[in-house]
Structure formats: C-alpha cells, structure tokens
Amino acid sequence: MNILAIESSCDETAAAVISNGNIRSNRIAAQLIHEKYGGVVPELASRAHQQHIVMVVQQALSDAKVHKKQLNAVAFTRGPGLLGALLVGASFAKALALGLDIPLIEVNHMQAHVLAHFIEDPKPSFPFLCLTVSGGHTQIVLVKSYLDMQIIGQTQDDAVGEAFDKTAKLLGLPYPGGPLIDRYAQTGNPQAFAFPMGDMPNLDYSFSGIKTAILYFLQQQTKQNPSFIEQNLADICASVQHTLVKILLKKLQKAAQQTGISEVAIAGGVSANSGLRNALSELGTAQGWQVYIPRFDYCTDNAAMIAMAAHYKYLSADFCPQTVSPLPRMTF
Ligand code: KG4
Ligand code: ZN
C-alpha cells in the first residue's frame, strides 16, 4: 500500500511516500526568498510552491522507487496554513487523485506534527501529552489515539515560534530567527537578563507580553549604548530562550499533574530548539516521565509526518471528497 503525501502549508514544499506504514522517501524544497523580507510573504510562498511542487513530487516518487501508477492514495495538508499555499498542494493532490482514480486524504498539519512520533522508534504509548510548538501554534495536546486528539491548552495570542522569530528580527537577525537565537544562546548566560514570565489561567499561554517587554528592554538599552545588541547578543539570546522554555515547560508540567499522564512528547519547529530539548529531558528525569523528542528533520515542516497521518487515515478508510477545500484555520 503506497501513499503519496504533499505538504504546502507555509514555506516548505514537501512530498513523501509511505508504504505500509514505512516512510520510503521524504523530500523538501525550502523557500529562501522570504529571508530578506523578515517573514513569510504569502503570495511569494504560493508562487514558489507552484514552481517546486512537480519536481519535489517526482523526486519523492523516484527516491521511493514507486511509480505513480502504484499509488493507492494521495494525501495533502488541508490546514492550518496560508490559503494560497494550501491551495497549491490541495489542487495538485486532487488532480493527481482524479487522474489516477484513487482516493484523496486530507490531513491536519498540527495532528501530523504529533504523529511524526510514529515514524521511528521509540514511539509513545497512548494516552500521551504533546507540546506542539511551531511558527503559528503553541498547544498542549492530549493524544488519546492516532486520530483522537484534544487541545487542553493553547496560546491566546502569539505562538512561541513567533516570539523567537520576532525577537530575532528586533536583534537584526534574518528570518527564520528561531534557529539563530538557539545558536547564539549556546555561548550566552541564560541568567544575564530577566524577562517577565506572564501568568495565564489554566493550561493556556500568552507570548505577546514578553515580546513587548523585549522590545522595550532593547529600546531602553540601545538608547544608552547603541552597541548594546552587538556586545550582548549571546546573553540576550540565552536569556530570551531560557524564559520562553521556562514558560512552555511550566504549563506542560501542570498538564502532566492534572491528567496524571507521564508519557510526554514535543513536536513542531520549535521542538528543534536545543534549550527546550535539554530542559525537557532534565525535567522528564526529575518527574519520572517518559520523554519523546523527534529527530531534527521531523520537527520542522516535512511531508513524512503528513504521510504518517495519511497512513492511519487510510487504515480507517477516512477519505475525502473532491469538493474538499483548504481550511487556513483548521483545528481538531
Ligand atoms: O513547524 P514549523 O516548521 O512551521 C510551522 O508549522 O509554523 O515551525 C517553524 C518555527 C519558526 O518559528 C522557527 O523559527 C522555529 O520553528 N524554529 C526554532 C528552531 N528551529 C525552528 N525555534 C527555536 N529554535 C530552533 N532551533
Ligand atoms: Zn508546522
């Protein structure tokens, strides 16, 4: 059983082939064009998807040694994401499924981030908690089974990835700034500067307050010393990262206490952050949790995770009609 999966929700055009639950290929074309604009420009993203999609799909099929006539289904990311970007993947998948006369499978991008944990061993057992952290989302998900998930906490404003990227922009770093903050933080002092943790009820998050606090802090410091950022870059990055990770883990710990669940995972682009990975491992040991941290290539956007989600949907014959349309704010 072979499924081709396509991901085009933001700025990565990706395709993967899964055969009987095993990932056979996983291709990505990144869009470097957004770097100079300091963020993803939706229209440029759609155009770049159009340029890359045929080549990426051909590469994925060729790596997997699967001919398109051997496909049993085509899957695509229905949402959440940028409408124009999603439309490219959805239209391509529909046309291919129609041409080959095979079923179409729609996948929720955020569910797929969670299901990236089933690509390789060790795999979490149900129920588990997954902190899903990306450029657009920050969620604590109670995962009851492969396709039965409940969001038990989430950000009420910015996503944590946005907090990383916007801080990086204030520091004059290119987009996406999260990985760069991570890199500079390695040589900095995480206690050098203090930023507010904020206080949200229940298991929810808020990152707009800390973003503003960082902005005011940098404005004040550079007024006194125009070279403040250059002279303290590593310490600023380490301190910001330390605060963001502390905020994330505080609520994750509360969720584990409330639910009594000790299988704990992280997923999404920000789960590539070394500060978060190390702090979660330490907290997991202290709390007696079983911790699951994905391989780097399965943290950020990829089509292997879409393929994994599609595999479970195929097993339950969860197909969608050709009239399906993308949902930029899709939830579950
Ligand atoms: O999951 P993802 O690839 O795309 C979305 O679905 O949004 O996540 C992208 C986000 C960006 O905000 C990026 O800066 C962040 O993940 N990110 C990181 C790191 N690697 C990627 N943030 C902090 N540290 C990293 N190492
Ligand atoms: Zn993502």
Coordinates of C-alpha atoms and ligand atoms in Angstrom, one line a residue:
M1 CA 0.0 0.0 0.0
N2 CA 1.6 3.3 -1.2
I3 CA 0.5 6.8 -0.3
L4 CA 2.0 10.0 -1.7
A5 CA 1.7 12.9 0.8
I6 CA 2.1 16.6 0.0
E7 CA 2.8 19.4 2.4
S8 CA 2.5 23.1 1.3
S9 CA 1.0 24.9 4.3
C10 CA 3.7 27.6 4.7
D11 CA 7.1 28.0 3.2
E12 CA 8.3 24.4 2.5
T13 CA 7.1 22.4 -0.5
A14 CA 7.4 18.8 0.6
A15 CA 6.5 15.3 -0.7
A16 CA 6.9 11.9 0.9
V17 CA 5.9 8.3 0.1
I18 CA 4.8 5.9 2.8
S19 CA 4.4 2.2 2.1
N20 CA 2.6 0.0 4.7
G21 CA 3.5 2.5 7.4
N22 CA 7.2 2.9 6.5
I23 CA 8.5 6.2 5.1
R24 CA 10.2 5.4 1.8
S25 CA 11.1 9.0 0.8
N26 CA 10.9 12.5 2.2
R27 CA 11.8 15.5 0.0
I28 CA 11.7 19.2 0.9
A29 CA 12.3 22.3 -1.2
A30 CA 12.8 25.3 1.2
Q31 CA 11.9 28.8 0.1
L32 CA 14.9 31.1 0.8
I33 CA 13.2 34.0 -0.9
H34 CA 11.4 35.1 2.4
E35 CA 14.7 35.6 4.3
K36 CA 15.2 39.2 3.1
Y37 CA 11.6 40.2 4.0
G38 CA 11.9 39.1 7.6
G39 CA 8.9 36.8 7.4
V40 CA 6.9 34.6 5.0
V41 CA 5.3 36.6 2.2
P42 CA 2.1 34.6 1.4
E43 CA 2.0 35.4 -2.3
L44 CA 5.6 34.6 -2.9
A45 CA 5.1 31.4 -1.0
S46 CA 2.3 30.3 -3.3
R47 CA 4.3 31.1 -6.4
A48 CA 7.3 29.2 -5.0
H49 CA 5.1 26.2 -4.3
Q50 CA 3.9 26.3 -7.9
Q51 CA 7.4 26.3 -9.1
H52 CA 8.7 23.4 -6.8
I53 CA 5.8 21.0 -6.5
V54 CA 6.2 18.9 -9.6
M55 CA 9.9 18.4 -9.1
V56 CA 9.5 17.6 -5.4
V57 CA 6.8 15.0 -6.1
Q58 CA 8.8 13.4 -8.9
Q59 CA 11.9 13.2 -6.6
A60 CA 9.8 11.7 -3.7
L61 CA 8.4 9.0 -6.1
S62 CA 11.8 8.3 -7.6
D63 CA 13.6 8.0 -4.2
A64 CA 10.9 5.6 -3.1
K65 CA 11.1 3.6 -6.4
V66 CA 7.3 3.9 -6.6
H67 CA 5.7 4.7 -9.9
K68 CA 2.6 6.9 -9.8
K69 CA 0.5 4.1 -11.1
Q70 CA 1.4 2.1 -8.0
L71 CA -0.1 4.7 -5.6
N72 CA -3.1 3.7 -3.6
A73 CA -4.0 7.2 -2.3
V74 CA -2.8 10.9 -2.4
A75 CA -2.8 12.9 0.8
F76 CA -2.4 16.6 1.3
T77 CA -2.3 19.2 4.1
R78 CA -5.8 20.8 4.3
G79 CA -4.8 23.3 7.0
P80 CA -4.0 25.2 9.1
G81 CA -1.7 27.4 7.0
L82 CA -1.7 30.1 4.4
L83 CA -4.7 29.8 2.0
G84 CA -2.7 30.4 -1.3
A85 CA 0.0 28.0 -0.2
L86 CA -2.5 25.3 0.9
L87 CA -4.4 25.7 -2.4
V88 CA -1.3 24.7 -4.4
G89 CA -0.9 21.3 -2.6
A90 CA -4.6 20.7 -2.4
S91 CA -5.1 21.3 -6.2
F92 CA -2.2 19.2 -7.1
A93 CA -3.3 16.3 -4.9
K94 CA -6.8 16.5 -6.2
A95 CA -5.7 16.5 -9.9
L96 CA -3.4 13.5 -9.3
A97 CA -6.0 11.5 -7.4
L98 CA -8.6 12.2 -10.1
G99 CA -6.2 11.3 -12.9
L100 CA -5.2 8.0 -11.2
D101 CA -8.7 7.3 -9.9
I102 CA -7.5 6.8 -6.4
P103 CA -8.8 8.1 -3.0
L104 CA -7.9 11.5 -1.6
I105 CA -6.9 12.0 2.1
E106 CA -6.9 15.4 3.8
V107 CA -4.6 15.9 6.8
N108 CA -4.5 18.3 9.6
H109 CA -1.0 19.8 9.8
M110 CA -0.9 20.1 13.6
Q111 CA -2.1 16.5 14.0
A112 CA 0.6 15.4 11.6
H113 CA 3.3 17.2 13.8
V114 CA 2.2 15.0 16.7
L115 CA 2.1 11.8 14.5
A116 CA 5.7 12.5 13.5
H117 CA 6.5 10.5 16.6
F118 CA 5.3 7.3 14.9
I119 CA 7.8 7.5 12.1
E120 CA 10.5 5.9 14.1
D121 CA 11.1 4.2 17.5
P122 CA 10.8 4.9 20.3
K123 CA 7.1 5.6 19.9
P124 CA 4.9 7.0 22.7
S125 CA 2.0 4.9 24.1
F126 CA -1.5 6.3 24.5
P127 CA -2.6 8.4 26.1
F128 CA 0.3 10.9 26.0
L129 CA 0.8 14.7 26.1
C130 CA 2.3 16.5 23.2
L131 CA 3.5 20.1 23.4
T132 CA 3.2 21.2 19.8
V133 CA 5.2 24.3 19.2
S134 CA 5.6 25.9 15.8
G135 CA 5.6 29.3 14.0
G136 CA 1.8 29.5 14.1
H137 CA 0.8 27.4 17.1
T138 CA 1.5 26.6 20.7
Q139 CA -0.7 23.8 22.0
I140 CA -0.7 21.1 24.7
V141 CA -2.4 18.2 23.1
L142 CA -3.9 15.2 24.9
V143 CA -3.3 12.4 22.4
K144 CA -5.8 9.6 23.0
S145 CA -5.1 7.6 19.9
Y146 CA -3.7 8.2 16.4
L147 CA -6.5 10.4 15.3
D148 CA -8.3 11.3 18.5
M149 CA -6.6 14.3 20.0
Q150 CA -7.8 17.1 22.2
I151 CA -6.2 20.5 22.7
I152 CA -6.2 21.1 26.5
G153 CA -4.1 24.3 26.5
Q154 CA -3.0 26.8 23.8
T155 CA -1.7 30.3 23.2
Q156 CA -4.3 33.1 23.4
D157 CA -2.2 35.4 21.2
D158 CA 1.3 34.8 19.6
A159 CA 2.8 31.4 19.0
V160 CA 6.2 30.7 20.7
G161 CA 7.8 30.4 17.3
E162 CA 6.7 33.9 16.5
A163 CA 8.2 35.1 19.8
F164 CA 11.5 33.6 18.7
D165 CA 11.3 35.0 15.2
K166 CA 10.1 38.5 16.3
T167 CA 12.9 38.7 18.9
A168 CA 15.4 37.7 16.3
K169 CA 14.0 40.5 14.0
L170 CA 14.5 43.0 16.8
L171 CA 18.1 41.8 17.1
G172 CA 18.6 42.3 13.4
L173 CA 18.8 38.6 12.6
P174 CA 17.3 37.2 9.3
Y175 CA 14.1 35.1 9.1
P176 CA 13.5 32.5 10.5
G177 CA 15.3 33.7 13.6
G178 CA 14.5 30.8 15.9
P179 CA 17.4 28.6 14.9
L180 CA 19.8 31.6 15.1
I181 CA 18.7 32.5 18.6
D182 CA 19.3 28.9 19.5
R183 CA 22.8 29.0 18.1
Y184 CA 23.8 32.3 19.8
A185 CA 22.2 31.2 23.1
Q186 CA 24.7 28.3 23.3
T187 CA 27.5 30.6 24.3
G188 CA 25.4 33.1 26.4
N189 CA 24.4 33.4 30.0
P190 CA 20.7 32.5 30.4
Q191 CA 20.6 34.5 33.7
A192 CA 22.1 37.7 32.2
F193 CA 18.7 39.4 31.8
A194 CA 15.3 38.8 33.3
F195 CA 12.1 38.9 31.3
P196 CA 8.5 38.5 32.6
M197 CA 7.0 35.0 32.6
G198 CA 3.4 36.3 32.3
D199 CA 0.6 34.5 34.0
M200 CA -2.2 32.8 32.1
P201 CA -5.1 30.8 33.6
N202 CA -5.4 27.0 33.2
L203 CA -3.1 25.5 30.6
D204 CA -3.1 28.4 28.3
Y205 CA -0.2 30.5 27.1
S206 CA 0.5 34.1 26.1
F207 CA 3.6 35.4 24.4
S208 CA 2.6 38.9 23.4
G209 CA 3.6 40.4 26.8
I210 CA 7.2 39.0 26.7
K211 CA 7.5 40.2 23.1
T212 CA 6.7 43.8 24.1
A213 CA 8.9 43.5 27.2
I214 CA 11.9 42.5 25.0
L215 CA 11.1 45.4 22.6
Y216 CA 11.1 48.0 25.4
F217 CA 14.2 46.4 27.0
L218 CA 16.2 46.7 23.8
Q219 CA 14.9 50.2 23.1
Q220 CA 16.0 51.4 26.5
Q221 CA 19.4 49.7 26.4
T222 CA 20.3 50.8 22.9
K223 CA 19.4 54.4 23.9
Q224 CA 22.1 54.3 26.5
N225 CA 24.5 52.2 24.5
P226 CA 24.0 52.0 20.7
S227 CA 26.2 48.8 20.5
F228 CA 24.3 47.0 23.3
I229 CA 22.9 44.3 21.0
E230 CA 26.2 43.6 19.3
Q231 CA 28.0 43.4 22.6
N232 CA 25.4 41.2 24.4
L233 CA 23.9 39.2 21.6
A234 CA 24.7 35.7 23.1
D235 CA 23.5 36.8 26.6
I236 CA 20.2 38.3 25.2
C237 CA 19.5 35.2 23.1
A238 CA 20.3 32.8 26.0
S239 CA 18.1 34.9 28.4
V240 CA 15.1 35.1 26.0
Q241 CA 15.3 31.4 25.1
H242 CA 15.6 30.5 28.8
T243 CA 12.4 32.4 29.6
L244 CA 10.4 31.0 26.7
V245 CA 11.4 27.5 27.5
K246 CA 10.5 28.0 31.2
I247 CA 7.1 29.3 30.2
L248 CA 6.5 26.3 27.9
L249 CA 7.5 23.7 30.5
K250 CA 5.7 25.2 33.4
K251 CA 2.3 24.6 31.8
L252 CA 3.4 21.2 30.4
Q253 CA 4.2 20.2 34.0
K254 CA 0.9 21.4 35.1
A255 CA -0.8 19.4 32.4
A256 CA 1.0 16.3 33.4
Q257 CA -0.1 16.8 37.0
Q258 CA -3.7 17.5 36.1
T259 CA -4.0 14.5 33.8
G260 CA -1.7 12.1 35.6
I261 CA 0.0 11.3 32.3
S262 CA 3.7 10.7 32.3
E263 CA 4.3 10.0 28.6
V264 CA 5.3 13.4 27.3
A265 CA 6.3 14.5 23.8
I266 CA 7.3 17.7 22.0
A267 CA 6.6 18.4 18.3
G268 CA 6.8 21.2 15.7
G269 CA 9.5 23.5 14.6
V270 CA 10.4 24.9 18.0
S271 CA 10.9 21.3 19.3
A272 CA 14.2 21.6 17.3
N273 CA 15.4 24.1 20.0
S274 CA 18.3 22.7 21.9
G275 CA 17.3 24.7 25.1
L276 CA 13.8 23.1 25.0
R277 CA 15.1 19.6 24.2
N278 CA 17.7 19.7 27.1
A279 CA 15.3 21.3 29.6
L280 CA 12.6 18.8 28.8
S281 CA 15.0 15.8 29.2
E282 CA 16.1 17.1 32.6
L283 CA 12.5 17.8 33.7
G284 CA 11.4 14.4 32.5
T285 CA 14.1 12.7 34.5
A286 CA 13.2 14.7 37.6
Q287 CA 9.5 14.0 37.2
G288 CA 9.8 10.3 36.2
W289 CA 8.3 11.0 32.7
Q290 CA 9.0 9.0 29.6
V291 CA 10.1 11.8 27.2
Y292 CA 9.9 11.7 23.4
I293 CA 11.8 14.2 21.3
P294 CA 11.7 13.9 17.5
R295 CA 14.7 13.8 15.2
F296 CA 15.5 17.3 13.9
D297 CA 14.2 16.7 10.3
Y298 CA 10.8 15.6 11.7
C299 CA 10.5 18.7 14.0
T300 CA 10.2 21.4 11.3
D301 CA 7.7 21.1 8.4
N302 CA 8.0 18.0 6.3
A303 CA 5.8 15.6 4.3
A304 CA 6.8 12.4 6.1
M305 CA 4.6 13.5 9.0
I306 CA 1.7 14.1 6.6
A307 CA 2.3 10.6 5.1
M308 CA 2.2 9.1 8.6
A309 CA -1.1 10.7 9.4
A310 CA -2.4 9.7 6.0
H311 CA -1.4 6.1 6.7
Y312 CA -3.7 5.9 9.8
K313 CA -6.5 7.6 7.9
Y314 CA -6.1 5.1 5.1
L315 CA -6.4 2.2 7.5
S316 CA -9.7 3.6 8.7
A317 CA -10.8 4.4 5.1
D318 CA -11.1 8.1 6.1
F319 CA -11.1 9.6 2.6
C320 CA -12.4 13.0 1.5
P321 CA -14.5 14.1 -1.5
Q322 CA -13.0 16.0 -4.5
T323 CA -15.0 19.1 -3.4
V324 CA -12.9 19.5 -0.2
S325 CA -11.3 22.9 0.2
P326 CA -8.4 24.1 2.3
L327 CA -9.0 25.4 5.9
P328 CA -6.5 28.1 6.8
R329 CA -7.6 27.9 10.5
M330 CA -8.3 24.2 10.7
T331 CA -8.4 22.8 14.2
F332 CA -9.3 19.5 15.8
Ligands
KG4_1 O1 6.7 23.7 12.4 P1 7.4 24.7 11.6 O2 8.5 24.3 10.7 O3 6.4 25.5 10.7 C1 5.1 25.9 11.2 O4 4.2 25.0 11.1 O5 5.0 27.0 11.7 O6 7.9 25.8 12.7 C2 8.6 26.9 12.3 C3 9.0 27.7 13.5 C4 9.7 29.0 13.2 O7 9.1 30.0 14.1 C5 11.2 28.8 13.6 O8 11.9 29.9 14.0 C6 11.0 27.8 14.7 O9 10.0 26.9 14.3 N1 12.3 27.0 14.9 C7 13.0 27.2 16.0 C8 14.2 26.3 15.9 N2 14.1 25.7 14.7 C9 12.9 26.1 14.1 N3 12.9 28.0 17.1 C10 13.8 27.9 18.1 N4 14.9 27.1 18.0 C11 15.1 26.3 16.9 N5 16.2 25.6 16.9
ZN2 ZN 4.4 23.0 11.1

